[in-house]
Amino acid sequence: MPDLKVSKISNGTVIDHIPPGRGLDVIKILRMERGFDNTLSLLMNVESSRLEKKDIVKAEDKELTKEEVDSVSVIAPSATINIIEDYGVVEKKRLRLPDKVEGVVDCPNPHCVTNTGEPVEALFEVVNQNPVELKCSYCERKFKALELEI
Ligand code: CTP
Ligand code: ZN
């Protein structure tokens, strides 16, 4: 049993089993790096039994929408979302990658119509689940999710 490095939270969400190094991207993809006023902790490279190491994000008094849960699955499909109430885990969600990913990550192709000022939101088709690979529905280029700028 590893030491508890950050205290348990009373209410909110714990995103656990994030691949090491991706915790900050999880915070960014949820747009919590600014404008989120509650306590937010990021643990990086925590010892874990299931993975060798993992990152954990704990957000007090935060409930994720379905769209937010889906966006986490793009960069951390192995993560577990724990809903915390009164210090207890009341729900544990495994992630499922959706078939299409809309408005979560930008297309890295600078010439793509989604990057030329047109009012179109980035849209990708998931062409591979593990490792996650996305295909832009506009320029049709393929990208590994781990290579994307978040
Ligand atoms: N946690 C927390 N605050 C709480 C309850 C749990 O921060 N009040 C955190 C735990 O530290 C852990 C995660 O939420 O990182 C999941 O908790 P729990 O289900 O109790 O742990 P495990 O059984 O180890 O989870 P798993 O089986 O998903 O590995
Ligand atoms: Zn594109």
Coordinates of N, CA, C and O and ligand atoms in Angstrom, one line a residue:
M1 N 0.9 -1.2 0.0 CA 0.0 0.0 0.0 C 0.9 1.2 0.0 O 1.6 1.5 1.0
P2 N 0.9 2.0 -1.1 CA 1.7 3.2 -1.2 C 1.2 4.3 -0.2 O 0.1 4.3 0.2
D3 N 2.1 5.1 0.2 CA 1.7 6.2 1.1 C 0.8 7.1 0.4 O 0.9 7.4 -0.8
L4 N -0.2 7.7 1.2 CA -1.1 8.6 0.6 C -0.4 10.0 0.6 O -0.2 10.6 1.6
K5 N -0.1 10.5 -0.6 CA 0.7 11.7 -0.7 C -0.1 13.0 -0.6 O 0.3 14.0 -0.2
V6 N -1.4 12.9 -1.0 CA -2.3 14.0 -0.9 C -3.6 13.5 -0.3 O -4.0 12.4 -0.5
S7 N -4.1 14.4 0.6 CA -5.2 13.9 1.4 C -6.5 13.5 0.6 O -6.6 14.0 -0.6
K8 N -7.3 12.7 1.1 CA -8.6 12.4 0.4 C -9.4 13.7 0.3 O -9.3 14.6 1.1
I9 N -10.3 13.7 -0.7 CA -11.2 14.9 -0.9 C -12.5 14.5 -0.3 O -12.9 13.4 -0.2
S10 N -13.3 15.6 0.1 CA -14.6 15.3 0.7 C -15.7 15.1 -0.4 O -16.5 14.2 -0.3
N11 N -15.7 16.0 -1.4 CA -16.6 15.9 -2.5 C -15.9 16.3 -3.8 O -15.1 17.2 -3.8
G12 N -16.3 15.6 -4.9 CA -15.7 16.0 -6.2 C -15.4 14.8 -7.0 O -16.1 13.8 -7.0
T13 N -14.3 15.0 -7.8 CA -13.9 14.0 -8.8 C -12.4 13.6 -8.6 O -11.6 14.6 -8.6
V14 N -12.1 12.4 -8.6 CA -10.7 11.9 -8.7 C -10.5 11.1 -10.0 O -11.2 10.2 -10.2
I15 N -9.6 11.7 -10.8 CA -9.3 11.0 -12.1 C -8.0 10.2 -11.8 O -6.9 10.8 -11.6
D16 N -8.1 8.9 -11.8 CA -7.0 8.0 -11.3 C -6.5 7.2 -12.5 O -7.2 7.1 -13.5
H17 N -5.4 6.6 -12.3 CA -4.8 5.7 -13.4 C -4.5 6.4 -14.7 O -4.8 5.9 -15.7
I18 N -4.1 7.7 -14.6 CA -3.7 8.5 -15.8 C -2.3 8.0 -16.1 O -1.5 7.9 -15.2
P19 N -2.0 7.8 -17.4 CA -0.6 7.4 -17.8 C 0.3 8.5 -17.2 O 0.0 9.7 -17.3
P20 N 1.5 8.1 -16.7 CA 2.4 9.0 -16.2 C 2.8 10.1 -17.2 O 3.1 9.8 -18.3
G21 N 2.8 11.4 -16.8 CA 3.1 12.5 -17.7 C 1.9 13.1 -18.4 O 2.1 14.1 -19.0
R22 N 0.7 12.5 -18.2 CA -0.4 13.0 -18.9 C -1.4 13.8 -18.0 O -2.4 14.3 -18.5
G23 N -1.1 13.8 -16.7 CA -2.0 14.5 -15.8 C -2.2 16.0 -16.1 O -3.3 16.4 -16.0
L24 N -1.1 16.7 -16.5 CA -1.3 18.1 -16.8 C -2.1 18.3 -18.1 O -2.9 19.2 -18.1
D25 N -2.0 17.4 -19.0 CA -2.8 17.4 -20.2 C -4.3 17.2 -19.9 O -5.2 17.8 -20.5
V26 N -4.6 16.3 -18.9 CA -5.9 16.1 -18.5 C -6.5 17.4 -17.9 O -7.6 17.8 -18.2
I27 N -5.7 18.1 -17.1 CA -6.2 19.4 -16.5 C -6.4 20.4 -17.6 O -7.4 21.1 -17.6
K28 N -5.5 20.4 -18.6 CA -5.7 21.3 -19.7 C -6.9 21.0 -20.6 O -7.7 21.9 -21.0
I29 N -7.1 19.7 -20.9 CA -8.2 19.3 -21.8 C -9.6 19.6 -21.1 O -10.6 19.9 -21.8
L30 N -9.5 19.6 -19.8 CA -10.8 20.0 -19.0 C -10.8 21.5 -18.7 O -11.7 22.0 -18.1
R31 N -9.8 22.2 -19.3 CA -9.8 23.7 -19.1 C -9.8 24.1 -17.6 O -10.5 25.1 -17.3
M32 N -9.2 23.3 -16.8 CA -9.2 23.6 -15.4 C -7.9 24.4 -14.9 O -7.8 24.7 -13.8
E33 N -7.0 24.7 -15.9 CA -5.7 25.3 -15.5 C -6.0 26.8 -15.1 O -5.2 27.4 -14.5
R34 N -7.1 27.4 -15.7 CA -7.5 28.7 -15.2 C -9.0 28.7 -15.1 O -9.7 28.0 -15.8
G35 N -9.5 29.5 -14.2 CA -10.9 29.7 -14.0 C -11.6 28.6 -13.1 O -12.8 28.7 -12.9
F36 N -10.8 27.7 -12.7 CA -11.3 26.7 -11.7 C -10.9 27.1 -10.3 O -9.8 27.2 -10.0
D37 N -11.9 27.5 -9.5 CA -11.6 28.1 -8.2 C -11.4 27.2 -7.1 O -10.9 27.6 -6.0
N38 N -11.9 25.9 -7.2 CA -11.8 25.0 -6.1 C -10.4 24.3 -6.0 O -9.6 24.5 -6.9
T39 N -10.2 23.6 -4.9 CA -8.9 23.0 -4.8 C -8.7 21.9 -5.9 O -9.5 21.1 -6.1
L40 N -7.5 22.0 -6.5 CA -7.2 21.1 -7.6 C -5.8 20.5 -7.3 O -4.9 21.2 -7.1
S41 N -5.7 19.2 -7.2 CA -4.3 18.6 -7.0 C -3.9 17.7 -8.2 O -4.8 17.0 -8.7
L42 N -2.7 17.8 -8.5 CA -2.1 17.0 -9.6 C -1.0 16.2 -8.9 O 0.0 16.7 -8.4
L43 N -1.1 14.8 -8.9 CA 0.0 14.0 -8.5 C 0.6 13.3 -9.7 O -0.1 12.8 -10.5
M44 N 1.9 13.5 -9.8 CA 2.6 12.9 -10.9 C 3.5 11.8 -10.5 O 4.2 11.9 -9.4
N45 N 3.6 10.7 -11.3 CA 4.5 9.6 -11.0 C 4.3 8.9 -9.7 O 5.3 8.7 -9.0
V46 N 3.0 8.7 -9.3 CA 2.7 8.0 -8.1 C 2.9 6.5 -8.3 O 2.6 6.0 -9.4
E47 N 3.5 5.8 -7.3 CA 3.6 4.4 -7.4 C 2.3 3.7 -7.5 O 1.3 4.1 -6.8
S48 N 2.1 2.8 -8.3 CA 0.8 2.1 -8.5 C 1.0 0.6 -8.7 O 2.1 0.2 -9.2
S49 N 0.1 -0.2 -8.3 CA 0.3 -1.6 -8.6 C -0.1 -2.0 -10.0 O 0.5 -2.9 -10.6
R50 N -1.2 -1.4 -10.5 CA -1.7 -1.8 -11.8 C -0.8 -1.3 -12.9 O -0.5 -2.1 -13.8
L51 N -0.5 0.0 -12.9 CA 0.5 0.5 -13.8 C 1.8 0.6 -13.0 O 1.8 0.6 -11.8
E52 N 2.9 0.8 -13.6 CA 4.1 1.0 -12.8 C 4.1 2.3 -12.1 O 4.3 2.4 -10.9
K53 N 3.7 3.4 -12.8 CA 3.5 4.7 -12.2 C 2.2 5.3 -12.9 O 1.8 4.8 -13.9
K54 N 1.7 6.3 -12.2 CA 0.5 6.9 -12.7 C 0.4 8.3 -12.2 O 1.1 8.7 -11.3
D55 N -0.4 9.1 -12.9 CA -0.8 10.4 -12.5 C -2.2 10.4 -11.9 O -3.0 9.6 -12.3
I56 N -2.5 11.3 -11.0 CA -3.8 11.4 -10.5 C -4.2 12.9 -10.4 O -3.4 13.8 -10.1
V57 N -5.5 13.2 -10.8 CA -6.0 14.6 -10.7 C -7.2 14.6 -9.7 O -8.1 13.7 -9.9
K58 N -7.1 15.4 -8.7 CA -8.3 15.5 -7.8 C -8.9 16.9 -7.8 O -8.1 17.9 -7.6
A59 N -10.1 17.0 -8.1 CA -10.8 18.3 -8.2 C -12.0 18.3 -7.3 O -12.9 17.5 -7.4
E60 N -11.9 19.2 -6.3 CA -12.9 19.4 -5.3 C -14.2 20.0 -5.9 O -14.1 20.9 -6.6
D61 N -15.3 19.5 -5.5 CA -16.6 20.0 -5.9 C -16.8 20.2 -7.4 O -17.3 21.1 -7.9
K62 N -16.2 19.2 -8.1 CA -16.3 19.3 -9.6 C -17.0 18.0 -10.1 O -16.6 16.9 -9.7
E63 N -18.0 18.2 -10.9 CA -18.6 17.1 -11.6 C -18.3 17.2 -13.0 O -18.5 18.2 -13.6
L64 N -17.9 16.1 -13.7 CA -17.6 16.2 -15.1 C -18.8 15.9 -15.9 O -19.6 15.0 -15.6
T65 N -19.0 16.7 -17.0 CA -20.1 16.4 -17.9 C -19.7 15.2 -18.8 O -18.5 14.8 -18.8
K66 N -20.6 14.7 -19.5 CA -20.3 13.5 -20.4 C -19.3 13.9 -21.4 O -18.4 13.2 -21.7
E67 N -19.4 15.1 -22.0 CA -18.4 15.6 -22.9 C -17.0 15.7 -22.3 O -16.0 15.4 -23.0
E68 N -17.0 16.1 -21.1 CA -15.6 16.2 -20.4 C -15.1 14.8 -20.2 O -13.9 14.6 -20.4
V69 N -15.9 13.9 -19.8 CA -15.5 12.5 -19.6 C -14.9 11.9 -20.9 O -13.8 11.3 -21.0
D70 N -15.6 12.2 -22.0 CA -15.2 11.8 -23.3 C -13.8 12.4 -23.7 O -13.0 11.7 -24.3
S71 N -13.7 13.7 -23.4 CA -12.4 14.3 -23.7 C -11.2 13.7 -23.0 O -10.1 13.6 -23.5
V72 N -11.4 13.3 -21.7 CA -10.4 12.7 -21.0 C -10.0 11.3 -21.7 O -8.8 11.0 -21.8
S73 N -11.0 10.7 -22.2 CA -10.7 9.3 -22.8 C -9.8 9.4 -24.0 O -9.2 8.4 -24.4
V74 N -9.8 10.6 -24.7 CA -8.9 10.7 -25.8 C -7.4 10.7 -25.5 O -6.6 10.0 -26.2
I75 N -7.1 11.3 -24.3 CA -5.6 11.3 -24.0 C -5.3 10.3 -22.8 O -4.1 10.0 -22.6
A76 N -6.3 9.8 -22.1 CA -6.0 8.9 -21.0 C -7.1 7.8 -21.0 O -7.9 7.7 -20.0
P77 N -7.2 7.0 -22.0 CA -8.2 6.0 -22.0 C -8.2 5.0 -20.9 O -9.2 4.3 -20.6
S78 N -7.0 4.9 -20.2 CA -6.9 3.9 -19.1 C -7.4 4.5 -17.8 O -7.4 3.8 -16.8
A79 N -7.8 5.8 -17.8 CA -8.1 6.4 -16.5 C -9.4 5.9 -15.9 O -10.3 5.4 -16.6
T80 N -9.6 6.1 -14.6 CA -10.8 5.8 -13.9 C -11.3 7.1 -13.3 O -10.5 7.9 -12.8
I81 N -12.6 7.4 -13.5 CA -13.2 8.6 -12.9 C -13.9 8.1 -11.7 O -14.9 7.3 -11.7
N82 N -13.5 8.7 -10.5 CA -14.2 8.3 -9.2 C -15.0 9.5 -8.8 O -14.4 10.6 -8.6
I83 N -16.3 9.3 -8.5 CA -17.1 10.4 -8.0 C -17.1 10.3 -6.5 O -17.4 9.2 -5.9
I84 N -16.7 11.4 -5.8 CA -16.6 11.4 -4.4 C -17.7 12.2 -3.7 O -18.0 13.3 -4.1
E85 N -18.3 11.5 -2.7 CA -19.3 12.2 -1.9 C -19.0 11.9 -0.4 O -18.9 10.7 -0.1
D86 N -19.0 12.9 0.4 CA -18.7 12.6 1.8 C -17.6 11.7 2.1 O -17.7 10.7 2.8
Y87 N -16.5 11.9 1.4 CA -15.2 11.2 1.5 C -15.3 9.8 0.9 O -14.3 9.1 0.9
G88 N -16.5 9.4 0.4 CA -16.5 8.0 -0.1 C -16.6 8.0 -1.6 O -17.1 9.0 -2.3
V89 N -16.2 6.9 -2.3 CA -16.3 6.7 -3.7 C -17.7 6.2 -4.0 O -18.0 5.1 -3.6
V90 N -18.6 7.0 -4.6 CA -20.0 6.6 -4.8 C -20.1 6.0 -6.2 O -21.1 5.3 -6.5
E91 N -19.2 6.4 -7.1 CA -19.3 5.8 -8.5 C -17.9 5.8 -9.1 O -17.1 6.7 -8.8
K92 N -17.6 4.7 -9.8 CA -16.3 4.6 -10.5 C -16.6 4.3 -11.9 O -17.2 3.3 -12.3
K93 N -16.2 5.2 -12.8 CA -16.5 5.1 -14.2 C -15.2 4.7 -15.0 O -14.2 5.4 -14.9
R94 N -15.2 3.6 -15.8 CA -14.2 3.4 -16.7 C -14.5 4.2 -18.0 O -15.7 4.4 -18.3
L95 N -13.5 4.6 -18.7 CA -13.8 5.4 -19.9 C -14.0 4.6 -21.1 O -13.6 3.5 -21.2
R96 N -14.9 5.2 -22.0 CA -15.1 4.6 -23.3 C -14.9 5.6 -24.3 O -15.5 6.7 -24.3
L97 N -14.0 5.3 -25.2 CA -13.6 6.3 -26.3 C -14.8 6.4 -27.3 O -15.3 5.4 -27.8
P98 N -15.3 7.6 -27.5 CA -16.4 7.7 -28.5 C -15.9 7.5 -29.9 O -14.7 7.5 -30.1
D99 N -16.8 7.3 -30.9 CA -16.4 7.1 -32.3 C -15.9 8.4 -32.9 O -15.1 8.3 -33.8
K100 N -16.5 9.5 -32.4 CA -16.1 10.8 -33.0 C -15.7 11.7 -31.8 O -16.3 11.6 -30.7
V101 N -14.8 12.6 -32.1 CA -14.3 13.5 -31.1 C -14.4 14.9 -31.6 O -13.8 15.3 -32.7
E102 N -15.3 15.7 -31.0 CA -15.6 17.0 -31.6 C -15.2 18.1 -30.6 O -15.6 18.1 -29.4
G103 N -14.5 19.1 -31.1 CA -14.2 20.3 -30.3 C -13.3 20.1 -29.1 O -13.3 20.9 -28.2
V104 N -12.5 19.0 -29.1 CA -11.7 18.7 -27.9 C -10.3 19.0 -28.2 O -9.6 19.7 -27.4
V105 N -9.7 18.6 -29.3 CA -8.4 18.9 -29.7 C -8.4 19.5 -31.1 O -9.3 19.2 -31.9
D106 N -7.4 20.4 -31.4 CA -7.3 21.0 -32.7 C -6.6 20.1 -33.6 O -5.8 19.3 -33.3
C107 N -6.9 20.3 -34.9 CA -6.2 19.6 -36.0 C -4.8 20.2 -36.1 O -4.6 21.4 -36.2
P108 N -3.7 19.3 -36.0 CA -2.3 19.9 -36.1 C -2.0 20.4 -37.5 O -0.9 21.0 -37.7
N109 N -2.8 20.1 -38.5 CA -2.5 20.5 -39.9 C -2.8 22.0 -40.0 O -4.0 22.4 -40.0
P110 N -1.8 22.9 -40.2 CA -2.1 24.3 -40.3 C -3.0 24.7 -41.5 O -3.6 25.8 -41.4
H111 N -3.0 23.9 -42.5 CA -3.8 24.2 -43.7 C -5.2 23.7 -43.6 O -6.0 23.9 -44.6
C112 N -5.5 22.9 -42.6 CA -6.8 22.4 -42.4 C -7.8 23.5 -42.3 O -7.6 24.5 -41.7
V113 N -9.0 23.3 -42.9 CA -10.1 24.3 -42.9 C -10.5 24.7 -41.5 O -10.9 25.8 -41.2
T114 N -10.2 23.8 -40.5 CA -10.6 24.1 -39.1 C -9.6 25.1 -38.5 O -9.8 25.6 -37.4
N115 N -8.5 25.4 -39.2 CA -7.5 26.3 -38.7 C -7.3 27.6 -39.5 O -6.4 28.3 -39.4
T116 N -8.3 27.8 -40.4 CA -8.1 29.0 -41.3 C -9.1 30.1 -41.0 O -9.4 30.9 -41.8
G117 N -9.7 30.1 -39.8 CA -10.6 31.1 -39.4 C -12.0 30.9 -39.7 O -12.9 31.7 -39.4
E118 N -12.3 29.8 -40.4 CA -13.7 29.5 -40.8 C -14.4 29.0 -39.5 O -13.7 28.5 -38.6
P119 N -15.7 29.2 -39.4 CA -16.4 28.8 -38.2 C -16.7 27.3 -38.1 O -17.9 26.9 -38.0
V120 N -15.7 26.5 -38.3 CA -15.9 25.0 -38.2 C -15.1 24.5 -37.0 O -13.9 24.8 -36.8
E121 N -15.7 23.7 -36.2 CA -15.1 23.0 -35.0 C -14.3 21.8 -35.5 O -14.8 21.1 -36.3
A122 N -13.2 21.6 -34.9 CA -12.4 20.4 -35.2 C -13.2 19.1 -34.9 O -13.9 19.0 -33.9
L123 N -13.2 18.2 -35.8 CA -13.9 16.9 -35.7 C -13.0 15.8 -36.2 O -12.4 15.8 -37.2
F124 N -12.9 14.8 -35.3 CA -12.1 13.6 -35.7 C -12.9 12.3 -35.6 O -13.8 12.2 -34.7
E125 N -12.5 11.4 -36.4 CA -13.0 10.0 -36.3 C -12.0 9.2 -35.6 O -10.8 9.4 -35.9
V126 N -12.4 8.4 -34.7 CA -11.4 7.5 -34.0 C -11.1 6.3 -34.9 O -12.0 5.5 -35.1
V127 N -9.9 6.2 -35.4 CA -9.6 5.1 -36.3 C -8.9 4.0 -35.6 O -8.8 2.8 -36.1
N128 N -8.3 4.2 -34.4 CA -7.7 3.2 -33.6 C -7.8 3.5 -32.1 O -7.7 4.6 -31.7
Q129 N -8.1 2.4 -31.4 CA -8.4 2.6 -29.9 C -7.2 2.6 -29.1 O -7.1 3.3 -28.1
N130 N -6.2 1.7 -29.5 CA -5.1 1.5 -28.6 C -3.8 1.2 -29.5 O -3.7 0.1 -30.0
P131 N -2.9 2.2 -29.6 CA -3.0 3.5 -29.1 C -4.0 4.4 -29.8 O -4.3 4.1 -31.0
V132 N -4.5 5.4 -29.1 CA -5.6 6.2 -29.7 C -5.1 6.9 -31.0 O -4.1 7.6 -30.9
E133 N -5.8 6.7 -32.1 CA -5.4 7.4 -33.3 C -6.7 8.0 -33.9 O -7.8 7.4 -34.0
L134 N -6.5 9.3 -34.3 CA -7.7 10.1 -34.8 C -7.4 10.5 -36.2 O -6.3 10.7 -36.6
K135 N -8.6 10.6 -37.0 CA -8.5 11.0 -38.4 C -9.3 12.3 -38.5 O -10.5 12.2 -38.2
C136 N -8.7 13.4 -38.9 CA -9.5 14.6 -39.1 C -10.6 14.4 -40.2 O -10.3 14.0 -41.3
S137 N -11.8 14.8 -39.8 CA -12.9 14.6 -40.8 C -12.9 15.6 -41.9 O -13.6 15.5 -42.9
Y138 N -12.0 16.7 -41.8 CA -11.9 17.7 -42.8 C -10.8 17.4 -43.7 O -10.9 17.3 -44.9
C139 N -9.5 17.4 -43.2 CA -8.4 17.2 -44.1 C -8.0 15.8 -44.2 O -7.1 15.4 -45.0
E140 N -8.6 14.9 -43.4 CA -8.4 13.4 -43.5 C -7.0 12.9 -43.1 O -6.7 11.8 -43.3
R141 N -6.2 13.8 -42.5 CA -4.9 13.4 -42.0 C -5.2 12.6 -40.7 O -6.1 12.9 -39.9
K142 N -4.3 11.6 -40.4 CA -4.3 10.8 -39.2 C -3.3 11.3 -38.2 O -2.2 11.6 -38.6
F143 N -3.6 11.3 -36.9 CA -2.7 11.7 -35.8 C -2.8 10.7 -34.7 O -4.0 10.3 -34.3
K144 N -1.7 10.4 -34.0 CA -1.8 9.6 -32.8 C -2.1 10.6 -31.7 O -1.6 11.7 -31.6
A145 N -3.1 10.3 -30.8 CA -3.5 11.2 -29.8 C -2.4 11.7 -28.9 O -2.4 12.8 -28.5
L146 N -1.4 10.8 -28.7 CA -0.3 11.2 -27.8 C 0.6 12.2 -28.4 O 1.5 12.8 -27.8
E147 N 0.5 12.4 -29.8 CA 1.3 13.4 -30.4 C 0.7 14.8 -30.5 O 1.3 15.8 -30.9
L148 N -0.6 14.8 -30.1 CA -1.3 16.1 -30.3 C -0.9 17.1 -29.2 O -0.7 16.7 -28.0
E149 N -0.9 18.4 -29.6 CA -0.7 19.5 -28.6 C -2.1 19.6 -27.9 O -3.1 19.8 -28.5
I150 N -2.0 19.6 -26.6 CA -3.3 19.8 -25.9 C -3.4 21.3 -25.5 O -2.4 21.9 -24.9
Ligands
CTP1 N1 -9.9 9.2 -3.2 C1 -9.8 10.5 -2.7 N2 -10.6 10.9 -1.8 C2 -11.6 10.2 -1.3 C3 -11.7 8.8 -1.8 C4 -10.8 8.3 -2.7 O1 -8.9 11.2 -3.2 N3 -12.5 10.7 -0.4 C5 -8.9 8.7 -4.2 C6 -8.0 7.5 -3.8 O2 -6.9 8.1 -3.2 C7 -7.8 6.8 -5.1 C8 -9.0 7.0 -5.9 O3 -9.7 8.1 -5.3 O4 -6.7 7.5 -5.8 C9 -9.9 5.8 -5.9 O5 -10.2 5.4 -4.6 P1 -10.6 3.9 -4.2 O6 -11.6 3.4 -5.1 O7 -10.8 3.9 -2.8 O8 -9.1 3.3 -4.5 P2 -8.8 1.9 -5.2 O9 -9.7 0.8 -4.7 O10 -7.3 1.7 -5.1 O11 -9.2 2.2 -6.7 P3 -9.0 1.3 -8.1 O12 -9.5 0.0 -7.8 O13 -9.7 2.1 -9.1 O14 -7.5 1.3 -8.3
ZN2 ZN -7.6 18.6 -40.3

